[in-house]
mmCIF file of C-alpha atoms and ligand atoms in Angstrom:
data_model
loop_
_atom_site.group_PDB
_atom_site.id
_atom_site.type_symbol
_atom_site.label_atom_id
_atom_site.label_comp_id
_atom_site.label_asym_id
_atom_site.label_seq_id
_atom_site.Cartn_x
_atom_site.Cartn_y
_atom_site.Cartn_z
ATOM 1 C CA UNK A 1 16.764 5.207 -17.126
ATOM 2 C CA UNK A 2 14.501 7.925 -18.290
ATOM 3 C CA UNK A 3 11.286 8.888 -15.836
ATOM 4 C CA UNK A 4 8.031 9.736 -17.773
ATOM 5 C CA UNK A 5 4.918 11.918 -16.601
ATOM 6 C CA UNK A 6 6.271 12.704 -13.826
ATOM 7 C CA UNK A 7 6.179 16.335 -12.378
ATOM 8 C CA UNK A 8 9.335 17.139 -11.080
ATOM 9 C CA UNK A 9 11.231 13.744 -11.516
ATOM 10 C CA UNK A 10 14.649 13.964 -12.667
ATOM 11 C CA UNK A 11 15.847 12.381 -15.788
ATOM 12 C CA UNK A 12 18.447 9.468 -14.447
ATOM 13 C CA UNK A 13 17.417 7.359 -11.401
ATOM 14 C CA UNK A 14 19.598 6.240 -9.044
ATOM 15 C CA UNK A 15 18.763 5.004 -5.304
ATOM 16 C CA UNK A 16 18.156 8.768 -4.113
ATOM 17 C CA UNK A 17 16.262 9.548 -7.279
ATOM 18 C CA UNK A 18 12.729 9.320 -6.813
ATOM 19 C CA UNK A 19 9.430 9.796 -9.039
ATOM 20 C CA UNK A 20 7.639 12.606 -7.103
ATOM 21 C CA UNK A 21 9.877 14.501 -4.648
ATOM 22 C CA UNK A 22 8.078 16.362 -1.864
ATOM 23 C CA UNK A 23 5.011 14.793 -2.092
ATOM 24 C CA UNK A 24 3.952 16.974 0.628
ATOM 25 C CA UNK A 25 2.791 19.563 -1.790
ATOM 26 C CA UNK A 26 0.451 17.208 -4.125
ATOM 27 C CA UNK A 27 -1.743 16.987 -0.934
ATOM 28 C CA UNK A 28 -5.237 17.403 -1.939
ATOM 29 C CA UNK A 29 -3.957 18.049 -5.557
ATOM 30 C CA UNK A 30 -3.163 14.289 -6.746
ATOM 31 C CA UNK A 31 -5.646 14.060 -9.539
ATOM 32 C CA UNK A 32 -3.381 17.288 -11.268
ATOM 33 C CA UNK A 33 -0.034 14.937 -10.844
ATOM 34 C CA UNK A 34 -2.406 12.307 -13.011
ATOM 35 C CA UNK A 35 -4.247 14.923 -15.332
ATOM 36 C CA UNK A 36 -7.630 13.443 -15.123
ATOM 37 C CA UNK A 37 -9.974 12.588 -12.489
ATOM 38 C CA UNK A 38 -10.366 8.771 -10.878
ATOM 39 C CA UNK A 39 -10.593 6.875 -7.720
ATOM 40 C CA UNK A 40 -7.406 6.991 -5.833
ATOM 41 C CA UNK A 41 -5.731 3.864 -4.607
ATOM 42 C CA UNK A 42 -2.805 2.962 -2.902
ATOM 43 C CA UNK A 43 -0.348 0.786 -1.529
ATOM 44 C CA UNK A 44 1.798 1.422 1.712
ATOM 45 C CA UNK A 45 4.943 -0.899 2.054
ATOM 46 C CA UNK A 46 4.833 -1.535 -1.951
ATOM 47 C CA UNK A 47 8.375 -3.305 -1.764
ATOM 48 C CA UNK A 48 9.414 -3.944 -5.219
ATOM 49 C CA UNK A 49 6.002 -3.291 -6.685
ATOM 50 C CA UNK A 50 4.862 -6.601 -7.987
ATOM 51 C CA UNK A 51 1.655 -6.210 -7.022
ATOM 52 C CA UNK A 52 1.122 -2.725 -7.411
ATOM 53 C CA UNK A 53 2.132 -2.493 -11.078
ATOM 54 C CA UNK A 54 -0.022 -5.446 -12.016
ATOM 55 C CA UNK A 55 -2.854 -4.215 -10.524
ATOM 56 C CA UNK A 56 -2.269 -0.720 -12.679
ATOM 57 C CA UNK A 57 -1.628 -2.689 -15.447
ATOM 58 C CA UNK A 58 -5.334 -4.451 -14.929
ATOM 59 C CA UNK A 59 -7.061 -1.042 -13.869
ATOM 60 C CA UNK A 60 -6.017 1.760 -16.180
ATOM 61 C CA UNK A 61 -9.124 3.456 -15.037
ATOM 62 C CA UNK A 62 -7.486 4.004 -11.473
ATOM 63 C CA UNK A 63 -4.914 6.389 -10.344
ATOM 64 C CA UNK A 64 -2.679 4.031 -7.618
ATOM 65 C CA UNK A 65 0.029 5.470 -5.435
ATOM 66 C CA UNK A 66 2.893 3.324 -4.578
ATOM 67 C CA UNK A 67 4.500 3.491 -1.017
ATOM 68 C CA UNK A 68 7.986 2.502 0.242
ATOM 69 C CA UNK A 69 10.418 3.557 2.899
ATOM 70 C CA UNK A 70 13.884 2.165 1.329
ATOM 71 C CA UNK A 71 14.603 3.511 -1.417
ATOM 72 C CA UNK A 72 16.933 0.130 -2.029
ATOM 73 C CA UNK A 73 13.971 -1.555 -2.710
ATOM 74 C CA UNK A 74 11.737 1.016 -4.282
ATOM 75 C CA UNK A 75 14.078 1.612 -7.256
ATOM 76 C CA UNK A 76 13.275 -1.800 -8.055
ATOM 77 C CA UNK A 77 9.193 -0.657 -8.512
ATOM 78 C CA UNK A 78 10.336 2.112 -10.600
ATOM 79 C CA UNK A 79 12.009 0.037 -13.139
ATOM 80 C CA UNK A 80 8.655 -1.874 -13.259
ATOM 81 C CA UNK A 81 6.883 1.079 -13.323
ATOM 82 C CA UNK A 82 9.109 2.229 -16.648
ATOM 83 C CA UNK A 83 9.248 -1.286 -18.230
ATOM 84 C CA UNK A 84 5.567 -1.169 -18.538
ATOM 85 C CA UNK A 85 4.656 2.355 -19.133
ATOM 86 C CA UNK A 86 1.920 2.993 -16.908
ATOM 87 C CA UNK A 87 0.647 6.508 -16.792
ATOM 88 C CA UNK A 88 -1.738 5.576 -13.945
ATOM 89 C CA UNK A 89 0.979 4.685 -11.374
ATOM 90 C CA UNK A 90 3.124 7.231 -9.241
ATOM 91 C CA UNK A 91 5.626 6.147 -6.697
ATOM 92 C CA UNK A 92 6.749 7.546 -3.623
ATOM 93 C CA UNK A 93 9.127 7.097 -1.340
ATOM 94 C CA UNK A 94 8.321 8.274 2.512
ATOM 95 C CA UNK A 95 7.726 6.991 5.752
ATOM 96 C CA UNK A 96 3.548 5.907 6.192
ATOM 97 C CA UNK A 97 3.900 7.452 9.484
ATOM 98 C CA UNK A 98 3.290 11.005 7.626
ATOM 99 C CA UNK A 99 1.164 9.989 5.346
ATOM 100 C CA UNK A 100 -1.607 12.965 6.568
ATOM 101 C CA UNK A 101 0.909 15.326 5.414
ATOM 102 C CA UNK A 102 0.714 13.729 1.980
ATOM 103 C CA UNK A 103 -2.514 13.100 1.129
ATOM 104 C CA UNK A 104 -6.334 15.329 1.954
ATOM 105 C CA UNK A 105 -9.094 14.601 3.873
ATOM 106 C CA UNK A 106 -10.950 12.256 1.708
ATOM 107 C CA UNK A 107 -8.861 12.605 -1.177
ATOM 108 C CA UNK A 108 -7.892 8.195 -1.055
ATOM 109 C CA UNK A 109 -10.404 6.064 -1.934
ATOM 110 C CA UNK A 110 -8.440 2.515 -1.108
ATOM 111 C CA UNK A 111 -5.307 1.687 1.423
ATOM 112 C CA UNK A 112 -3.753 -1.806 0.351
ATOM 113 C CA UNK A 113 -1.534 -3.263 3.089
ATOM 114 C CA UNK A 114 0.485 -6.667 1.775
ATOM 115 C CA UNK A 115 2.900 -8.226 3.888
ATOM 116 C CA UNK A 116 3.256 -5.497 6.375
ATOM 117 C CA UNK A 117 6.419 -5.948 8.648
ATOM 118 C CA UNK A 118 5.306 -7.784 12.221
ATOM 119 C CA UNK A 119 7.304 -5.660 14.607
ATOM 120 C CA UNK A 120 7.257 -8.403 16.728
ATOM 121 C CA UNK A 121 8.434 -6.593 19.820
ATOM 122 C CA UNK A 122 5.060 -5.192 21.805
ATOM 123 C CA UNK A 123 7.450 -1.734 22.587
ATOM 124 C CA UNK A 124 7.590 -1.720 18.520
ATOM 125 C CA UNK A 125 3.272 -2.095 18.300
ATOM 126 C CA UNK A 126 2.811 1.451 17.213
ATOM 127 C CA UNK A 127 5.429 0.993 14.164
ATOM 128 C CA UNK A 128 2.723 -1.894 12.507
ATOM 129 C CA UNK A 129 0.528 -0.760 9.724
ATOM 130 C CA UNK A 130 -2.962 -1.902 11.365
ATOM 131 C CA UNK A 131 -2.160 -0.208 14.730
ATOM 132 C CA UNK A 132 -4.526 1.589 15.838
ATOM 133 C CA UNK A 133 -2.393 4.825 15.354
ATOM 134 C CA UNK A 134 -1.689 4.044 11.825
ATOM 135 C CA UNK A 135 -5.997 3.360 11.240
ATOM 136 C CA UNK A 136 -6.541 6.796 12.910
ATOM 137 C CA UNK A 137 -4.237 8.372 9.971
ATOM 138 C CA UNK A 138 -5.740 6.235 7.626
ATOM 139 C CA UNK A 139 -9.728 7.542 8.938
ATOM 140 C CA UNK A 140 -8.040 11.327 7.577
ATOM 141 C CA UNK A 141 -7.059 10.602 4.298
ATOM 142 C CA UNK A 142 -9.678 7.814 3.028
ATOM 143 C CA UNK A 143 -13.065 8.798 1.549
ATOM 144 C CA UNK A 144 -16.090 7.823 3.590
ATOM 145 C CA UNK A 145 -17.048 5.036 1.592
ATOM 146 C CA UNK A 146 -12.920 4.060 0.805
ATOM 147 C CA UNK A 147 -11.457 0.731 2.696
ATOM 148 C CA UNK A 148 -8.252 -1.406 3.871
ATOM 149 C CA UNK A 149 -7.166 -4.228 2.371
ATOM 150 C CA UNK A 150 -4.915 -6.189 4.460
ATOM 151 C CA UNK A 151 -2.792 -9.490 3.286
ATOM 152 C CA UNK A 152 -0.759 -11.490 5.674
ATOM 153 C CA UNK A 153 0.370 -15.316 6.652
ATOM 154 C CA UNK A 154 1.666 -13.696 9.537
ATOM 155 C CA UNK A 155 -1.438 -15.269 12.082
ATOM 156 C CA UNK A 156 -0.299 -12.639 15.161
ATOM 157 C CA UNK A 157 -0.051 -9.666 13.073
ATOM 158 C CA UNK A 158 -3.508 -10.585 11.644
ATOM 159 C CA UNK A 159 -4.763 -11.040 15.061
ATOM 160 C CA UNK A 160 -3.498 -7.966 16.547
ATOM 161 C CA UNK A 161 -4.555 -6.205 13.240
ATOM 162 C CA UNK A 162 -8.377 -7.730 14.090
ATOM 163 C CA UNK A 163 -8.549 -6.195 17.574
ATOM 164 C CA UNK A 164 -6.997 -3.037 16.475
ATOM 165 C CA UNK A 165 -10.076 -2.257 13.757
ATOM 166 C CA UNK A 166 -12.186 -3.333 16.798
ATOM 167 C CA UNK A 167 -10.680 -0.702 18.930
ATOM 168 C CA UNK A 168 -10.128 2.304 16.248
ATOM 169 C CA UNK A 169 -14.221 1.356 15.523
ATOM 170 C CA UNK A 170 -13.697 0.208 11.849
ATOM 171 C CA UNK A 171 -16.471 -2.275 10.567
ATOM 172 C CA UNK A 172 -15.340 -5.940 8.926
ATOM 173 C CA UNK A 173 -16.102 -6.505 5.534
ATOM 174 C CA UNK A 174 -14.432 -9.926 5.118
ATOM 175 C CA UNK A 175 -12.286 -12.038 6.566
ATOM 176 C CA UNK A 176 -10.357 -15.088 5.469
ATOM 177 C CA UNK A 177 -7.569 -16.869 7.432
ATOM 178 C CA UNK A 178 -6.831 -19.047 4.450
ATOM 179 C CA UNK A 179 -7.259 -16.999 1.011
ATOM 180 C CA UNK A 180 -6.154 -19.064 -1.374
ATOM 181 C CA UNK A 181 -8.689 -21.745 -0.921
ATOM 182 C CA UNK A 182 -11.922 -18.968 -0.441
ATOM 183 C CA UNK A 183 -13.535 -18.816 -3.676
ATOM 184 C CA UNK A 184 -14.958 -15.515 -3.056
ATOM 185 C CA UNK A 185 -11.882 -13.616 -1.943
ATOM 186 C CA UNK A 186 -9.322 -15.065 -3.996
ATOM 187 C CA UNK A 187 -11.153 -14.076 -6.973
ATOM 188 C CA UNK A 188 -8.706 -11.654 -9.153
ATOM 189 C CA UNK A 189 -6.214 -11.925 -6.245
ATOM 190 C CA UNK A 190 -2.869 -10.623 -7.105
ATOM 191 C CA UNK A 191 0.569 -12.324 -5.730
ATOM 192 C CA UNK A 192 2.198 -9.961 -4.152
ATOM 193 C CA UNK A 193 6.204 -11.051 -4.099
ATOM 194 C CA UNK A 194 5.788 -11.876 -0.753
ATOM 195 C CA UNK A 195 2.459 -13.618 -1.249
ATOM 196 C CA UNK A 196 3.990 -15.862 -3.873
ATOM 197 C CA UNK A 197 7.542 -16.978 -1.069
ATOM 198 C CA UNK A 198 5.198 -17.536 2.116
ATOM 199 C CA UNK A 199 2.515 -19.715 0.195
ATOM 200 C CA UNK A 200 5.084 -21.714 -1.559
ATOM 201 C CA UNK A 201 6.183 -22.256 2.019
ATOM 202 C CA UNK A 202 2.611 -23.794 2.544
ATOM 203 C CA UNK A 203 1.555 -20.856 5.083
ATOM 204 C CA UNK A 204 -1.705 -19.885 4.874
ATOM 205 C CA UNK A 205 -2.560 -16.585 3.780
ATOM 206 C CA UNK A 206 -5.051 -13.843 5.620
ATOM 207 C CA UNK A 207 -7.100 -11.322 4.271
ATOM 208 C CA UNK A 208 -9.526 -8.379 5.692
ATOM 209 C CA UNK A 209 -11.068 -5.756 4.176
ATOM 210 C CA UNK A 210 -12.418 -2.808 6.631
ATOM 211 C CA UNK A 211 -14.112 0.049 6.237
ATOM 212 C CA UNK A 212 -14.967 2.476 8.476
ATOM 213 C CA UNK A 213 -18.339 2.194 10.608
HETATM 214 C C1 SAM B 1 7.677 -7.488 4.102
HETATM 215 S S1 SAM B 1 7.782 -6.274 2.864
HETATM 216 C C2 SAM B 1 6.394 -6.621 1.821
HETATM 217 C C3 SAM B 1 6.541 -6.052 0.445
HETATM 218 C C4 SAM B 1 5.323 -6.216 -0.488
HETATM 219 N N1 SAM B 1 4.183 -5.493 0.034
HETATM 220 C C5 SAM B 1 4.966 -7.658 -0.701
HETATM 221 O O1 SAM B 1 3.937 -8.099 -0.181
HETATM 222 O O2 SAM B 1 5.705 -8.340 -1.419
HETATM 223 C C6 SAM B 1 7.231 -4.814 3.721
HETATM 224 C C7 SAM B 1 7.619 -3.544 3.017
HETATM 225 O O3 SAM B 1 7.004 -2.448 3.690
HETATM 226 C C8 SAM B 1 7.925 -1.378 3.800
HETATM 227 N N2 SAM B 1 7.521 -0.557 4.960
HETATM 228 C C9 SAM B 1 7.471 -0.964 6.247
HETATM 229 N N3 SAM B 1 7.081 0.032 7.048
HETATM 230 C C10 SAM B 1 6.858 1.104 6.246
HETATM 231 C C11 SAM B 1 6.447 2.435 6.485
HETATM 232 N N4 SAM B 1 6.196 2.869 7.729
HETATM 233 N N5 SAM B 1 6.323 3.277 5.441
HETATM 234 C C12 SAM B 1 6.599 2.847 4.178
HETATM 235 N N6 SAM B 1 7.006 1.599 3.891
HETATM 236 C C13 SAM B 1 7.131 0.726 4.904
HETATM 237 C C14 SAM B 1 9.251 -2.075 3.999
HETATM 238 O O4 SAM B 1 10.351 -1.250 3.685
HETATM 239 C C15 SAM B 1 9.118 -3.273 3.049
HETATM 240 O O5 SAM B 1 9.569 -2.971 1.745
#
C-alpha cells in the first residue's frame, strides 16, 4: 500500500509503519505537513477512523489529525485514509497522554473524543480522556475560542466527564444524554463505529461540547 503527502512516511505499511513518524517535531508547524493554512481539528482515540475520514471527506476545508494508540487498529484508518484520498487527513499514532509535546499552544482549534475507553477502576481515573489531567493538556494545545466534543453511551464516564469540566473550569456548551433523538445536536452527526454497535444495542447516546470559560 503506497502512502501519499505524507512527509516522511515510508512507502509500504505494515502495523509499525505509520503516516507521520515523530510527530514531536511538527509541533507548532502542522499547517507545513498540510501546505496551506486551515482550522485544525482532531480526533484522540480515532480507532479505525470511521468517523474521522468521513468527516474529512465532508470538510475538505479542514486540516483533521487522527489519534490512536494501537497501531493494530490504526492501520485499519490508514487504509481508509488511502482508499479515499484525502489530502486533508494525517494520522498518528501516540499515546494522548503527550499530546503537549505534539502539538503548540493554540495551534488546535477542535478535540473530538468518541467512545473514549471507561477505565472503570477509580485507581485508573487519570488514564480517561475527560479527566481533569487530560482537559489541563487539552487548555495548552486548543485555541482560545477551540472546543471538546465528547460522544459516549457510557452514562458514568459521561458523568464523571461532567464534573471533571466543572472542576478543570471549562464552560458547557451543550449537553444531550440521548443524541439521537435531539434535533439540534444530531444534526450532521457522524456514526462513529462505535456509535453505530452501542445504539443498535438501544443505549442511549451522550454528547457535550465544552469550551473553555
Ligand atoms: C472504544 S474505542 C473507540 C473508537 C472510535 N473512537 C469509535 O468511536 O468508534 C477507543 C479507542 O481509543 C484509543 N485510545 C484509548 N486511550 C488512548 C490514548 N491515551 N491515546 C490514544 N488513543 C487512545 C483506543 O486504543 C481505542 O482504539
Amino acid at each position: 500500500m503506497r502512502l501519499k503527502n505524507v512527509p516522511g512516511a515510508r512507502e509500504t505499511i505494515d502495523a509499525s509503519a505509520f503516516t507521520i513518524p515523530e510527530p514531536e517535531v511538527w509541533k507548532g508547524r502542522w499547517q507545513e505537513v498540510f501546505g496551506r493554512q486551515a482550522p485544525l481539528h482532531i480526533e484522540i482515540g480515532m480507532g479505525k477512523g470511521q468517523f474521522l475520514t468521513a468527516l474529512a471527506a465532508e470538510h475538505p476545508d479542514i486540516n483533521y489529525i487522527g489519534i490512536e494508540k494501537f497501531s493494530s487498529v490504526l492501520v485499519r484508518a490508514v487504509q481508509k485514509q488511502n482508499e479515499l484520498e484525502l489530502p486533508n487527513l494525517r494520522l498518528i499514532r501516540m499515546d494522548a497522554d503527550s499530546i503537549t509535546d505534539v502539538f503548540a499552544s493554540g495551534e488546535v482549534d477542535r478535540i473530538y473524543l468518541n467512545f473514549s475507553d471507561p477505565w472503570p477502576k477509580e485507581r485508573h481515573a487519570k488514564r480517561r480522556l475527560t479527566s481533569v489531567e487530560f482537559l489541563r493538556r487539552y487548555e495548552n494545545i486548543l485555541a482560545k475560542d477551540g472546543h471538546v466534543e465528547f460522544k459516549t453511551d457510557n452514562q458514568p464516564l459521561f458523568e464523571f466527564s461532567l464534573e471533571a469540566a466543572e472542576e478543570a473550569g471549562w464552560k458547557l456548551l451543550a449537553v444531550t444524554r440521548d443524541l439521537h433523538h435531539d434535533t439540534a445536536l444530531n444534526k450532521g452527526n457522524i456514526m462513529t463505529e462505535y456509535e453505530e454497535r452501542f445504539s443498535a444495542q438501544g443505549n442511549p447516546i451522550c454528547k457535550m461540547i465544552l469550551c473553555q470559560a
